[in-house]
Short mmCIF file of C-alpha atoms in Angstrom, two decimals:
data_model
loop_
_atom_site.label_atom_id
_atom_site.label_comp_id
_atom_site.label_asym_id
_atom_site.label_seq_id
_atom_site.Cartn_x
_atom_site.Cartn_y
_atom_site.Cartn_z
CA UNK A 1 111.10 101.63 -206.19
CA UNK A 2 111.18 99.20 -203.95
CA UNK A 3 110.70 95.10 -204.39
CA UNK A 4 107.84 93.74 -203.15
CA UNK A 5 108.13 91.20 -200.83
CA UNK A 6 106.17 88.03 -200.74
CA UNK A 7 103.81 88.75 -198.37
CA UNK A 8 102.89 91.81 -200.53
CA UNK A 9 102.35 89.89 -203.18
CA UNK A 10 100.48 87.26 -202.33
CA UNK A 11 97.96 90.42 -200.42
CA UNK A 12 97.77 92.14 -203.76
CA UNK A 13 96.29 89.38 -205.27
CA UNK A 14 93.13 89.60 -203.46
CA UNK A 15 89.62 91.24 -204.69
CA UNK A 16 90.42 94.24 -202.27
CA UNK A 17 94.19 93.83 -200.73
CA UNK A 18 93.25 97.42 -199.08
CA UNK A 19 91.58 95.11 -196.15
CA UNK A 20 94.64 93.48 -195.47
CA UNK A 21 98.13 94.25 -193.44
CA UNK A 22 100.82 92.42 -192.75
CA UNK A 23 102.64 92.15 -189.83
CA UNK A 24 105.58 93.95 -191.63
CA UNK A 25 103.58 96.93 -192.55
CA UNK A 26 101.65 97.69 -188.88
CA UNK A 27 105.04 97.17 -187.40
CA UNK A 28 105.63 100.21 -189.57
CA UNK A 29 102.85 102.55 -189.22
CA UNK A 30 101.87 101.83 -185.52
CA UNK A 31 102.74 105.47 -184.89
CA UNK A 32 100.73 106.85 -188.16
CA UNK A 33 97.82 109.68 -187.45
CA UNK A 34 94.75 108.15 -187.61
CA UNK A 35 95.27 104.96 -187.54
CA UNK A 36 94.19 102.95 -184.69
CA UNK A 37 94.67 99.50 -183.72
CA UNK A 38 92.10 97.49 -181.87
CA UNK A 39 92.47 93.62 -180.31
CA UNK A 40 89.33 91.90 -179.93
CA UNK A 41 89.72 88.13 -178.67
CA UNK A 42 88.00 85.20 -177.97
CA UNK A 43 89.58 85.08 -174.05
CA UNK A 44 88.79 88.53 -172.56
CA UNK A 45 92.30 88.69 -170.50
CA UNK A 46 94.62 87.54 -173.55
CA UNK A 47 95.04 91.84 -174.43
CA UNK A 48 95.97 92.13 -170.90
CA UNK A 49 99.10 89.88 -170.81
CA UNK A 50 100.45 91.69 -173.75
CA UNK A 51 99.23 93.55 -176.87
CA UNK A 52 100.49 95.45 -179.76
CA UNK A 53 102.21 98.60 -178.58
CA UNK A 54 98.67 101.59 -178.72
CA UNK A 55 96.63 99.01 -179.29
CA UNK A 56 92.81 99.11 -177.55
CA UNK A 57 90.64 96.16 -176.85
CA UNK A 58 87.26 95.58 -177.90
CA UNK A 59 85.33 92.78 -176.65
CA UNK A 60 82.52 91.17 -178.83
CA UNK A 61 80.45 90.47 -176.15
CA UNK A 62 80.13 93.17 -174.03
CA UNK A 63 80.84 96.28 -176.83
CA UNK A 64 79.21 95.05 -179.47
CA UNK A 65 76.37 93.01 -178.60
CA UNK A 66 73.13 94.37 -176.76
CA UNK A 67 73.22 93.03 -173.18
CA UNK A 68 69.79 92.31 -173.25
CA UNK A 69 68.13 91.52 -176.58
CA UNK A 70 70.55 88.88 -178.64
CA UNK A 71 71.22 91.49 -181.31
CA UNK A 72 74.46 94.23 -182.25
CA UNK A 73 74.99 97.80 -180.45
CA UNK A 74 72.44 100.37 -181.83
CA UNK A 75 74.02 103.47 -183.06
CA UNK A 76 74.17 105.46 -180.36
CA UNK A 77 76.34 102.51 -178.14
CA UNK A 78 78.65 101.68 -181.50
CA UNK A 79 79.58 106.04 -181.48
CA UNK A 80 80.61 105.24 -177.80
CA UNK A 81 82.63 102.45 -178.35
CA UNK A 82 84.27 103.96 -181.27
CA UNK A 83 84.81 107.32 -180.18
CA UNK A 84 85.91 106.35 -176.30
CA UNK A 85 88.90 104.26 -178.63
CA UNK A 86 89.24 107.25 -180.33
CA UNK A 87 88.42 106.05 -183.87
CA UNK A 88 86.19 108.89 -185.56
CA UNK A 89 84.75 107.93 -189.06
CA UNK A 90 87.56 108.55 -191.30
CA UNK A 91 90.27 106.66 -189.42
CA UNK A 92 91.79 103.71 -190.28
CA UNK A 93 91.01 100.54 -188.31
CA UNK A 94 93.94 97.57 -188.26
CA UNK A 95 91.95 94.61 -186.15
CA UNK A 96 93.82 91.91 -184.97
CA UNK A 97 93.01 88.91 -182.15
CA UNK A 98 93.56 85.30 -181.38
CA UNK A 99 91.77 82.23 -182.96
CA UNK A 100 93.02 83.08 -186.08
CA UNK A 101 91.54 86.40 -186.13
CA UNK A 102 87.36 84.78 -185.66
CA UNK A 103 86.41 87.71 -183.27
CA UNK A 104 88.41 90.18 -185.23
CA UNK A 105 86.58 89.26 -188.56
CA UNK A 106 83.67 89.27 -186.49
CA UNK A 107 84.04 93.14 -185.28
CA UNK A 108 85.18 94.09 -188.59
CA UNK A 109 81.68 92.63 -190.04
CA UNK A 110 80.13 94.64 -187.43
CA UNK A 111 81.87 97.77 -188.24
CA UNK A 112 80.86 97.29 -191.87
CA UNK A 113 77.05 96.56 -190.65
CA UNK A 114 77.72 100.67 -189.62
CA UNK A 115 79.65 101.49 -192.69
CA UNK A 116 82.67 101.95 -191.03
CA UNK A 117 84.74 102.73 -194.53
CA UNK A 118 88.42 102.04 -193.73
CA UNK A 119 88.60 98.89 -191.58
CA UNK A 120 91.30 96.10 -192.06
CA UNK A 121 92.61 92.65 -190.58
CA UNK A 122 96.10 91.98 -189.27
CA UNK A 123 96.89 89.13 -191.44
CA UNK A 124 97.77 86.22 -189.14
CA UNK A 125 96.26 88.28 -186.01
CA UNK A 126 97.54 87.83 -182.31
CA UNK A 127 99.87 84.70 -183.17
CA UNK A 128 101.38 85.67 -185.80
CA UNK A 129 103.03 88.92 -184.29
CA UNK A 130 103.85 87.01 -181.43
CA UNK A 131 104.97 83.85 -183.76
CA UNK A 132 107.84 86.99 -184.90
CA UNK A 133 109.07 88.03 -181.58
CA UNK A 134 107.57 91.46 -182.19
CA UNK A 135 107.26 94.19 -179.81
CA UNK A 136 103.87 93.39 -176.57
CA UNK A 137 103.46 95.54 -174.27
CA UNK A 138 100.93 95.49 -170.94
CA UNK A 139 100.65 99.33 -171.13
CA UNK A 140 96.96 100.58 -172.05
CA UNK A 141 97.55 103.63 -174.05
CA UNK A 142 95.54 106.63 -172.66
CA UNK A 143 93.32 107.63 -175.64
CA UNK A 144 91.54 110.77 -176.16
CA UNK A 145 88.19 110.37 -177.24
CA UNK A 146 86.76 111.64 -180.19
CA UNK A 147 83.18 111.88 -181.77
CA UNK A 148 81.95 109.51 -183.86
CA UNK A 149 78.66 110.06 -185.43
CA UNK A 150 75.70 107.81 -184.10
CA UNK A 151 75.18 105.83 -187.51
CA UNK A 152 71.73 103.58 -188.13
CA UNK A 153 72.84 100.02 -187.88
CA UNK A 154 72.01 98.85 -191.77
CA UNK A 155 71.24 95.22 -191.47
CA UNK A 156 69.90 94.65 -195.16
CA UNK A 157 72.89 93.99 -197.34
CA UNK A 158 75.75 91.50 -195.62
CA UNK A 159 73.54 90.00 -192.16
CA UNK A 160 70.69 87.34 -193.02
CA UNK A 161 67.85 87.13 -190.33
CA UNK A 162 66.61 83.29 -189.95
CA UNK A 163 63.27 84.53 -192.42
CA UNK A 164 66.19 86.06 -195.05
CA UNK A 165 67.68 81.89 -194.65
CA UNK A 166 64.37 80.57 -195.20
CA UNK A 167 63.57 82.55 -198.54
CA UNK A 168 66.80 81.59 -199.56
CA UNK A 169 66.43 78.11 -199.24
CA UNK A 170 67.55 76.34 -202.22
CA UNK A 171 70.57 78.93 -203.20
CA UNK A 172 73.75 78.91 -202.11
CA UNK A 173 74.23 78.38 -198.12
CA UNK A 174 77.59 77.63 -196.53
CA UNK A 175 77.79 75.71 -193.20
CA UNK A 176 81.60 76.60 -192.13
CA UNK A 177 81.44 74.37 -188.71
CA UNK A 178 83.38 71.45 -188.64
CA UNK A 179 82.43 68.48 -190.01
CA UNK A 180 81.28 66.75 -187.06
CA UNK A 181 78.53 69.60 -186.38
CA UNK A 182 77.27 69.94 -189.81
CA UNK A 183 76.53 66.14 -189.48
CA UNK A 184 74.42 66.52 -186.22
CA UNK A 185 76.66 64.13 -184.20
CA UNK A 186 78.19 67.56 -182.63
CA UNK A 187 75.79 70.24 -181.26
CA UNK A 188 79.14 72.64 -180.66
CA UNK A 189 82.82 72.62 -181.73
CA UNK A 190 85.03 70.25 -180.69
CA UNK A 191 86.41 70.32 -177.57
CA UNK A 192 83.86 73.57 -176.61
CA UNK A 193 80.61 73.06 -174.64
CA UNK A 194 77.75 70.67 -176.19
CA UNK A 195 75.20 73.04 -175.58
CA UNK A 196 72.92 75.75 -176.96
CA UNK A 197 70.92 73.98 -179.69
CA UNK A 198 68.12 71.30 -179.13
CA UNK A 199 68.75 69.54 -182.64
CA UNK A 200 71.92 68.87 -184.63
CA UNK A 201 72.63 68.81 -188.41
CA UNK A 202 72.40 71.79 -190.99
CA UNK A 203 70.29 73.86 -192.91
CA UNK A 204 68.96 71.62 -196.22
CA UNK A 205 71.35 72.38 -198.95
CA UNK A 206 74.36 74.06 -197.57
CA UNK A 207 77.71 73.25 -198.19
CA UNK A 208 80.26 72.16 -195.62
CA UNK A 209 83.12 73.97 -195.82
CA UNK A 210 84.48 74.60 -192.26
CA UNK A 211 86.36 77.77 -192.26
CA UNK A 212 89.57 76.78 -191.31
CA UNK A 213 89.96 75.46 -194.61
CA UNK A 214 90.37 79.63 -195.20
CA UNK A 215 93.26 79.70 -193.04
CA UNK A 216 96.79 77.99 -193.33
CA UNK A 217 98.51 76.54 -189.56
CA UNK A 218 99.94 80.44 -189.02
CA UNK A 219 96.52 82.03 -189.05
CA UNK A 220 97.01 83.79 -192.32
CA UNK A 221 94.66 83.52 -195.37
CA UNK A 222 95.43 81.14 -197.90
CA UNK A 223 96.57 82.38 -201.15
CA UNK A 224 93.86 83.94 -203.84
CA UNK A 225 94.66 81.16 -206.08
CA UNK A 226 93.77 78.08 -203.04
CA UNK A 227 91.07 80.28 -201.76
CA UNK A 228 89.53 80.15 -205.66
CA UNK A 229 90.17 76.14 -205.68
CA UNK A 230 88.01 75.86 -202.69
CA UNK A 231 84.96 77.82 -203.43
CA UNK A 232 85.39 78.38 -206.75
CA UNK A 233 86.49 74.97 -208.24
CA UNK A 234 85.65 72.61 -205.50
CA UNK A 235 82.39 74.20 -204.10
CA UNK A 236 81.12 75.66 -207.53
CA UNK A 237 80.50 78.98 -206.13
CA UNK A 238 80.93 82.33 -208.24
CA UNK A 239 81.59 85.67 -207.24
CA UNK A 240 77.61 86.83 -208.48
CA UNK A 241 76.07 84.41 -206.23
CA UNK A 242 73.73 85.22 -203.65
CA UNK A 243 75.54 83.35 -200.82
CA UNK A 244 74.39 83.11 -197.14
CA UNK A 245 77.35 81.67 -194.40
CA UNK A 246 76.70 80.52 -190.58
CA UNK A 247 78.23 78.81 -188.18
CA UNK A 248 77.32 78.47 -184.28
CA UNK A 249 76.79 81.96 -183.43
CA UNK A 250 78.34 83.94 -186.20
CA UNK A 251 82.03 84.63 -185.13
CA UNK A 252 83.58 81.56 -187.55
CA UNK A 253 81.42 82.50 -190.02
CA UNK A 254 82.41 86.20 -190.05
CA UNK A 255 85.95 84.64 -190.58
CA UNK A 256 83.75 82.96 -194.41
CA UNK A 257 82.27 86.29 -194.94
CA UNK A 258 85.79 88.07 -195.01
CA UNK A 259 87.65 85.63 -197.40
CA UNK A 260 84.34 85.73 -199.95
CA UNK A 261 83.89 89.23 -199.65
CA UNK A 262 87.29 90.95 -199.57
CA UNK A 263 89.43 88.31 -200.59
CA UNK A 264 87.43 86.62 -203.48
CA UNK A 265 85.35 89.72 -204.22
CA UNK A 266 82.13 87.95 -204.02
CA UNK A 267 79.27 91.18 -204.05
CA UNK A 268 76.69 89.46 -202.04
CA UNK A 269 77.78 87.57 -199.50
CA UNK A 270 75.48 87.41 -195.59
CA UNK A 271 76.36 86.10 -192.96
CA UNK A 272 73.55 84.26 -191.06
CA UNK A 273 74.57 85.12 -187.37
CA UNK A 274 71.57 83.87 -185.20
CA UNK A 275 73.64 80.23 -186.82
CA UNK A 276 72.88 77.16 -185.48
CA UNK A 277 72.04 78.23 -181.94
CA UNK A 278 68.52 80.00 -183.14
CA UNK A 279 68.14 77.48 -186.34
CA UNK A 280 68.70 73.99 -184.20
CA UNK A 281 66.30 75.74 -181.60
CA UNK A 282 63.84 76.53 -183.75
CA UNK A 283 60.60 75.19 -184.27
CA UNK A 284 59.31 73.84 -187.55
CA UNK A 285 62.15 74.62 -189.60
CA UNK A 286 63.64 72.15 -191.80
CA UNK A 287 66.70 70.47 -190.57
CA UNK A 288 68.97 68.15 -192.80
CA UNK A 289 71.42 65.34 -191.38
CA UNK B 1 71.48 74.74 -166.69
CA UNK B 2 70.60 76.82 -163.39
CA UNK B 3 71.06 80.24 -163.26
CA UNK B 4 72.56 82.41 -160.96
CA UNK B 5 73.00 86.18 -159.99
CA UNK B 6 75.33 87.42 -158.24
CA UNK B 7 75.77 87.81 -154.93
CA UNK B 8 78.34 89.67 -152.32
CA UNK B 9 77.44 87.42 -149.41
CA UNK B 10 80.58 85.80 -148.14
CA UNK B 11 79.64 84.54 -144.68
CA UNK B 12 78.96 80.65 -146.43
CA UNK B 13 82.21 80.72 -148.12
CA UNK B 14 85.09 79.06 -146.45
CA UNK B 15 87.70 81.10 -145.23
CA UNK B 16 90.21 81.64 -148.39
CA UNK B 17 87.15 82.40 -150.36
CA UNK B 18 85.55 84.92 -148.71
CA UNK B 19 89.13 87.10 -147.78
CA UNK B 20 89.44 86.51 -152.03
CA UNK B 21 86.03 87.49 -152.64
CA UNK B 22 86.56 90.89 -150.63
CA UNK B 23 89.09 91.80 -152.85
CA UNK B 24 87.70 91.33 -155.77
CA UNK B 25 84.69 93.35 -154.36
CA UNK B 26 86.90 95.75 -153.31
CA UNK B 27 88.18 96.59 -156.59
CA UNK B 28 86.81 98.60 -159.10
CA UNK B 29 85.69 96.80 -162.25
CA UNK B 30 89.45 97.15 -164.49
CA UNK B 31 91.74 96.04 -161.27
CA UNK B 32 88.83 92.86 -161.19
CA UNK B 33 90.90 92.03 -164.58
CA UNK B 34 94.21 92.53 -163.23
CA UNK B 35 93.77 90.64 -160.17
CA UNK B 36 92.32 87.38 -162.15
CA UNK B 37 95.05 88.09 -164.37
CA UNK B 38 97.31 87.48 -161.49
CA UNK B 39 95.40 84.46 -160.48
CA UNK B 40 96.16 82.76 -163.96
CA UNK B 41 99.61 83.66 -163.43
CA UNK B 42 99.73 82.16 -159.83
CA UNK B 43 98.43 78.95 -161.05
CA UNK B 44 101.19 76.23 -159.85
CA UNK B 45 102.21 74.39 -162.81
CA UNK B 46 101.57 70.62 -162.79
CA UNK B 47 103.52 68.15 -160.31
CA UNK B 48 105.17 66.09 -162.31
CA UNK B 49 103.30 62.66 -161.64
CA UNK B 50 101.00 64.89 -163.50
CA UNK B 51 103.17 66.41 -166.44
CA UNK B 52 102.02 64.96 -169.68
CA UNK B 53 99.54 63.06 -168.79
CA UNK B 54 96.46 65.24 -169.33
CA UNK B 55 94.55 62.06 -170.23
CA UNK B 56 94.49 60.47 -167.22
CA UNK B 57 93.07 63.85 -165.54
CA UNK B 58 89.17 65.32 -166.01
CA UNK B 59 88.63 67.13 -169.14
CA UNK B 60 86.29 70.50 -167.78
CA UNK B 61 83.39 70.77 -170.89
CA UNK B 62 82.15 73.73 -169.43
CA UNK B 63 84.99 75.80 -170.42
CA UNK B 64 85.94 76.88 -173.61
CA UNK B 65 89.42 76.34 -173.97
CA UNK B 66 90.91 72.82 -172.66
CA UNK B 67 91.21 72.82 -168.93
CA UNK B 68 92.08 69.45 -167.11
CA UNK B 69 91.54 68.65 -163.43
CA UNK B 70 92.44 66.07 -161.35
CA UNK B 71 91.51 65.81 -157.22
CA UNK B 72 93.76 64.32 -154.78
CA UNK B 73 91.92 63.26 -151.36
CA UNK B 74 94.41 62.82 -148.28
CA UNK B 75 93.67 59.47 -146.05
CA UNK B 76 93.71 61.25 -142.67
CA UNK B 77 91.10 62.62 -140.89
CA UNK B 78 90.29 65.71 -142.25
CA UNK B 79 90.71 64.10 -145.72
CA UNK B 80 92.25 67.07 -146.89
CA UNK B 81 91.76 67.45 -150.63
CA UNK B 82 94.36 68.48 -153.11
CA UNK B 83 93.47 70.08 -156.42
CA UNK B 84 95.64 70.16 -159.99
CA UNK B 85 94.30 72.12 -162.51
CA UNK B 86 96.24 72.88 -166.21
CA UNK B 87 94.95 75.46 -168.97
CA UNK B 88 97.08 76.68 -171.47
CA UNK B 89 98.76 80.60 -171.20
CA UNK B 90 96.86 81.32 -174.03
CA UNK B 91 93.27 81.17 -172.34
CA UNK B 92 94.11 83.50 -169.07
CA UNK B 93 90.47 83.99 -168.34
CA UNK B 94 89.96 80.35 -167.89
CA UNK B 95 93.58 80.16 -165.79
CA UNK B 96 92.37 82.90 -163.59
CA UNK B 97 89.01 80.52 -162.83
CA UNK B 98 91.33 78.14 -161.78
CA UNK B 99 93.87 79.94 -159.79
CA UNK B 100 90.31 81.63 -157.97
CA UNK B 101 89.21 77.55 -156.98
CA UNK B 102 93.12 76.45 -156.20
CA UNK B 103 93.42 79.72 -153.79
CA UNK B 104 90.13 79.22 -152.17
CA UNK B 105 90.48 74.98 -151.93
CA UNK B 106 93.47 73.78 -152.24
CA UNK B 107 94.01 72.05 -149.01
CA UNK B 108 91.05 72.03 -147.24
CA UNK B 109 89.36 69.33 -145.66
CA UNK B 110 86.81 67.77 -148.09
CA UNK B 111 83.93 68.26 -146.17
CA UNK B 112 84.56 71.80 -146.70
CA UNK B 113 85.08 71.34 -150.19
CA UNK B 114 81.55 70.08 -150.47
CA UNK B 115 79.83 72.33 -148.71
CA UNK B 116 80.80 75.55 -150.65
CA UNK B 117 77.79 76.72 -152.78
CA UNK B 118 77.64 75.95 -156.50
CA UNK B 119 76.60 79.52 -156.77
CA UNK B 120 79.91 80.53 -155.33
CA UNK B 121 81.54 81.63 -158.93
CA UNK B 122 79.27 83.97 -158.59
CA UNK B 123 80.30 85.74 -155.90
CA UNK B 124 83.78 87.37 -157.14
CA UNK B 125 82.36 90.55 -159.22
CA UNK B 126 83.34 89.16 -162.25
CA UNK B 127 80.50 88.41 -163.97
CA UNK B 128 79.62 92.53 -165.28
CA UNK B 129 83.60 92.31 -165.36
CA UNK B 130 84.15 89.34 -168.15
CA UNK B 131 80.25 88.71 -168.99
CA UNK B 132 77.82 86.25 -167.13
CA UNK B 133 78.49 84.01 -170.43
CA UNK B 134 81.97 83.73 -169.75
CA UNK B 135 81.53 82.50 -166.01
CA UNK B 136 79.67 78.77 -167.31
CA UNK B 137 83.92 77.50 -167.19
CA UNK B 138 84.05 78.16 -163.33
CA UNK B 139 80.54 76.94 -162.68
CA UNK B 140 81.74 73.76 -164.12
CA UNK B 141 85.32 73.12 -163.16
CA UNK B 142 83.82 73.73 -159.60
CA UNK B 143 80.92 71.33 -160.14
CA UNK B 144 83.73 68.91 -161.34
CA UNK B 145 85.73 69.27 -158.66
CA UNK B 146 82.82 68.89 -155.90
CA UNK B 147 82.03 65.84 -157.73
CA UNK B 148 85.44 64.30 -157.78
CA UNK B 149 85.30 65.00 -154.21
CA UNK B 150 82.64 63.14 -153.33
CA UNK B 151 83.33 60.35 -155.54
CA UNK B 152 86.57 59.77 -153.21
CA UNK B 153 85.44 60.13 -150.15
CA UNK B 154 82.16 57.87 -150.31
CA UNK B 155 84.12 54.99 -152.61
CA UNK B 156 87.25 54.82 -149.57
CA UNK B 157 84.34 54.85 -147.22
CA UNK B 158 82.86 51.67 -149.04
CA UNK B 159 86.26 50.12 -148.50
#
């Protein structure tokens, strides 16, 4: 048998550790069958100065949203991107990326909206490895496509359209912007664009908990037991609560949906991703400051 | 904010714009990557008046990770302008921008400088390459710099 370190530990403490990795264990099983490693980042180039040895990159914005409508890949697109990476449906997904892993949460979401089974998050992501002095490489693996079946998109369990947010109006919402944004002095993030909403402030009655408050200064998730003092204790959530998350545009709030969902085992948990850019442009909704 | 398409004219571009402009044209869409990559490697670090002292330079909005700029107009008569630009190694795309405006204005005369077309970002092949949403940083660090521009060549004038 052999001790557990740490890092296991504190991973088998979650609602479903089987979502996690350390860096330890990809280090490990980079070279298993079917499993495949995929980089998605907020800066397109970042994968090209250096990336996990085999991993491939996805990019959010131009594999898995629609380049004309603002909505996700249908089916048809999402068994391209997959099977060109040469995931079929029954391998194993390890997604890592920079930002503390936003955009990776945020794929991983979207590979759940498909019911991709086995999909998981580098703990810690891009900076982490790096952080270690582990292996980069600028080689792009050659990859053998595969199929992968063309799935129907199912949009009615864990994403919440802006008419889902206004039924549920009253029940639990969390706003995980930063504080400056959920007060309507900030239209965007710190530090990123003030654009792309025409009214600041929140939705009436959701919580500000900005998601970084997930994440300790390495980019890895805070412990089960913190995670519970924050949405649990503090916040007053429970795990049967109907609970609805958004941010700007849906990536920081993907990063929410993970810790509730896998982390905390929270069963319904949607993340709002039309966020603040459709609600502050929309008309006639109610907006609170 | 205005919106552009792209465009493979070159003949309005000065000089070191248009021959960088080729190439990216040239190149099918993956090298597009490599070569910006390049770029954001090529991007001379700060002199070190500058080091440090990111505060006293222009803070670029447009982009999303933290770009600074400052603009250095010669007094002779070309009034050859001199550009410093600093983003971080972790945000290549938005080093790349840069290194594209430093190549293609770094030492030109300023009249030059304010003649190039705001549209010009849009003239490298990069926006099916790294997404039309992506290109807002260059748009803006080259309105900044256009501005700064101007802003020292009429205030010595006024002098």
């Amino acid at each position: 048998m052999t001790t557990q370190t740490d890092t296991q530990r504190k991973l088998a403490a979650y609602a479903h550790p089987e979502r996690l990795v350390t860096t330890e264990w990809l280090a490990e099983h980079l070279d298993d069958d079917n499993l495949v490693v995929l980089e998605s980042n907020e800066d397109i180039l970042l994968y090209d100065t250096g990336h996990i040895p085999g991993a491939r990159k996805l990019d959010w914005h131009l594999d898995l949203n629609d380049q004309y409508a603002r909505d996700y890949v249908d089916g048809q697109r999402f068994a391209q991107v997959m099977g060109e990476r040469g995931i079929g449906r029954d391998t194993t997904v390890v997604i890592y990326g920079d930002k503390s892993n936003w955009w990776a949460t945020y794929a991983l979401w979207v590979m759940t909206l498909f019911g991709h089974e086995d999909v998981r998050i580098l703990d810690g992501g891009r900076a982490k490895w790096i952080a270690e002095g582990r292996e980069l490489t600028t080689e792009v693996p050659e990859v053998t496509a595969v199929d992968y079946p063309v799935i129907e998109r199912d949009d009615s369990r864990i994403r919440a359209y802006k008419q889902d947010v206004l039924e549920h109006l009253g029940r639990p919402m969390v706003d995980v912007r930063s504080p400056g944004e959920y007060s309507g002095e900030l239209l965007s993030m710190p530090d990123y664009p003030q654009e792309g909403a025409m009214r600041g402030g929140h939705i009436p009655g959701a919580k500000s908990v900005p998601w970084s408050r997930a994440a300790n200064d390495d980019g890895t998730f805070r412990s089960r037991e913190e995670l519970e003092a924050l949405y649990q204790q503090e916040q007053g959530l429970a795990p049967t609560d109907d609970v609805v998350a958004y941010c700007r545009i849906g990536e920081r709030s993907s990063h929410t949906w993970f810790v509730l969902t896998h982390l905390l085992g929270f069963e319904n948990v949607r993340n709002y991703d039309g966020s603040w850019t459709e609600w502050g442009n929309s008309v006639g909704v109610p907006v609170e400051r | 904010m205005t919106q552009f398409t792209a465009s493979s004219q070159t003949d309005d571009l000065p000089e070191a714009m248009a021959e960088l402009a080729g190439e990216f044209h040239a190149l099918p869409q993956k090298d597009r990557l490599q070569l910006l990559l390049e770029l954001a490697n090529d991007l001379p670090d700060l002199p070190e008046r500058y080091e440090g002292k990111l505060d006293q330079m222009e803070r670029v909005d447009e982009c999303q990770s933290p770009v600074f700029l400052a603009v250095e107009v010669d007094q002779d008569d070309d009034r050859v302008v001199h550009l410093f630009l600093s983003a971080p190694p972790e945000a290549p795309t938005t080093r790349g921008f840069a290194g594209i405006l430093h190549e293609s204005l770094d030492g030109l005369p300023a009249a030059e400088v304010l003649a190039v077309p705001d549209d010009a970002p849009f003239r490298f092949a990069l926006a099916e390459a790294v997404s039309p949403l992506r290109m807002r940083g260059m748009v803006g660090m080259l309105g900044r710099i256009k501005r700064q521009v101007r802003a020292r060549t009429t205030l010595d004038e006024r002098q």
